[in-house]
Amino acid sequence: MIDSHCHLDFPAFDHDRAAVIARSQALGVRKMIVAGISRQHWPRLWNTVQTNAGLYAAFGLHPYFLAEHHNQDLLALREYLTRYQDHPKLCAVGEIGLDFLLTDLDRQRQIDLFEQQLELAAEFNLPVIIHARRANAQVTACLKQAKLPRAGIIHAFSGSYEEAMEYIKLGFLLGFGGAATWPRATRLQGVLKRLPLEHIVLETDSPDMPPAWLATGQRNSPEQLPQICQQLAAVLGISSAELAAQTSKNVQRLLNLSA
Ligand SMILES: [Zn+2]
């Protein structure tokens, strides 16, 4: 299995990061994509992915942290991408996108930042890892304009079937994780069932987005991915081995991860 989206660089893992990674890999989660959120976190993220052969990095400016980002951070992103573009550990630009759920985040500034990062992804021929909350129509519009050479992943997809198909038409993969395991997530599970398997990937978004079986406040981690895979396979009516194999193949095809 591949955890296509996690934040192993976060302080929540400072006391036992290596042990979490070792346990995850022992459970069959061989590779993990660590998504970047802001410039000040990139050095720590880069150091984190050097500690294990199964870890890969994405650098980006997350819309949720809009207040922390400065215009020169885009220049810094360009420098990072220039420096590491041929490094096998760099796999994408992310986490970038639009969050229209939080009304205090200026929408136009988010769109500007997003569009500029999409341009960088195109320029460096990298896929993107996208955060889209209450913003699928706008994200889709931006992606149509950006014409990315390698598409990307819509992480923690939570839209309608029609929105999913718009992304899929653009070549995107859709990430599913803890949110889809909750018994009340019947709408999202209904969407998942109708999607082509070749466009689905698994993720934890750990330490956030706990699956249904974790107690409130308990830290999520890539160790939860096998059980997430099992639950989603049950929703899809296939074996968890088949879902694990197909989703890994999908991530591998898009991100071209080194062995
Ligand atoms: Zn994330």
Short mmCIF file of N, CA, C and O and ligand atoms in Angstrom, two decimals, residues 5 7 95 155 205, ligand 1:
data_model
loop_
_atom_site.label_atom_id
_atom_site.label_comp_id
_atom_site.label_asym_id
_atom_site.label_seq_id
_atom_site.Cartn_x
_atom_site.Cartn_y
_atom_site.Cartn_z
N HIS A 5 -0.96 10.56 1.09
CA HIS A 5 -1.02 11.89 1.71
C HIS A 5 -0.92 11.79 3.23
O HIS A 5 -1.82 11.27 3.89
N HIS A 7 1.31 13.76 6.88
CA HIS A 7 2.14 14.86 7.38
C HIS A 7 3.04 14.33 8.49
O HIS A 7 2.95 14.76 9.64
N GLU A 95 1.16 20.65 -0.60
CA GLU A 95 -0.26 20.63 -0.79
C GLU A 95 -0.73 22.03 -1.12
O GLU A 95 -0.47 22.97 -0.36
N HIS A 155 -6.74 15.40 -2.98
CA HIS A 155 -6.63 14.69 -1.70
C HIS A 155 -7.92 14.85 -0.90
O HIS A 155 -8.60 15.88 -0.99
N ASP A 205 -3.92 11.32 5.57
CA ASP A 205 -3.84 12.72 5.98
C ASP A 205 -3.41 12.81 7.46
O ASP A 205 -3.70 13.80 8.12
ZN ZN B 1 -2.92 17.40 4.17
#
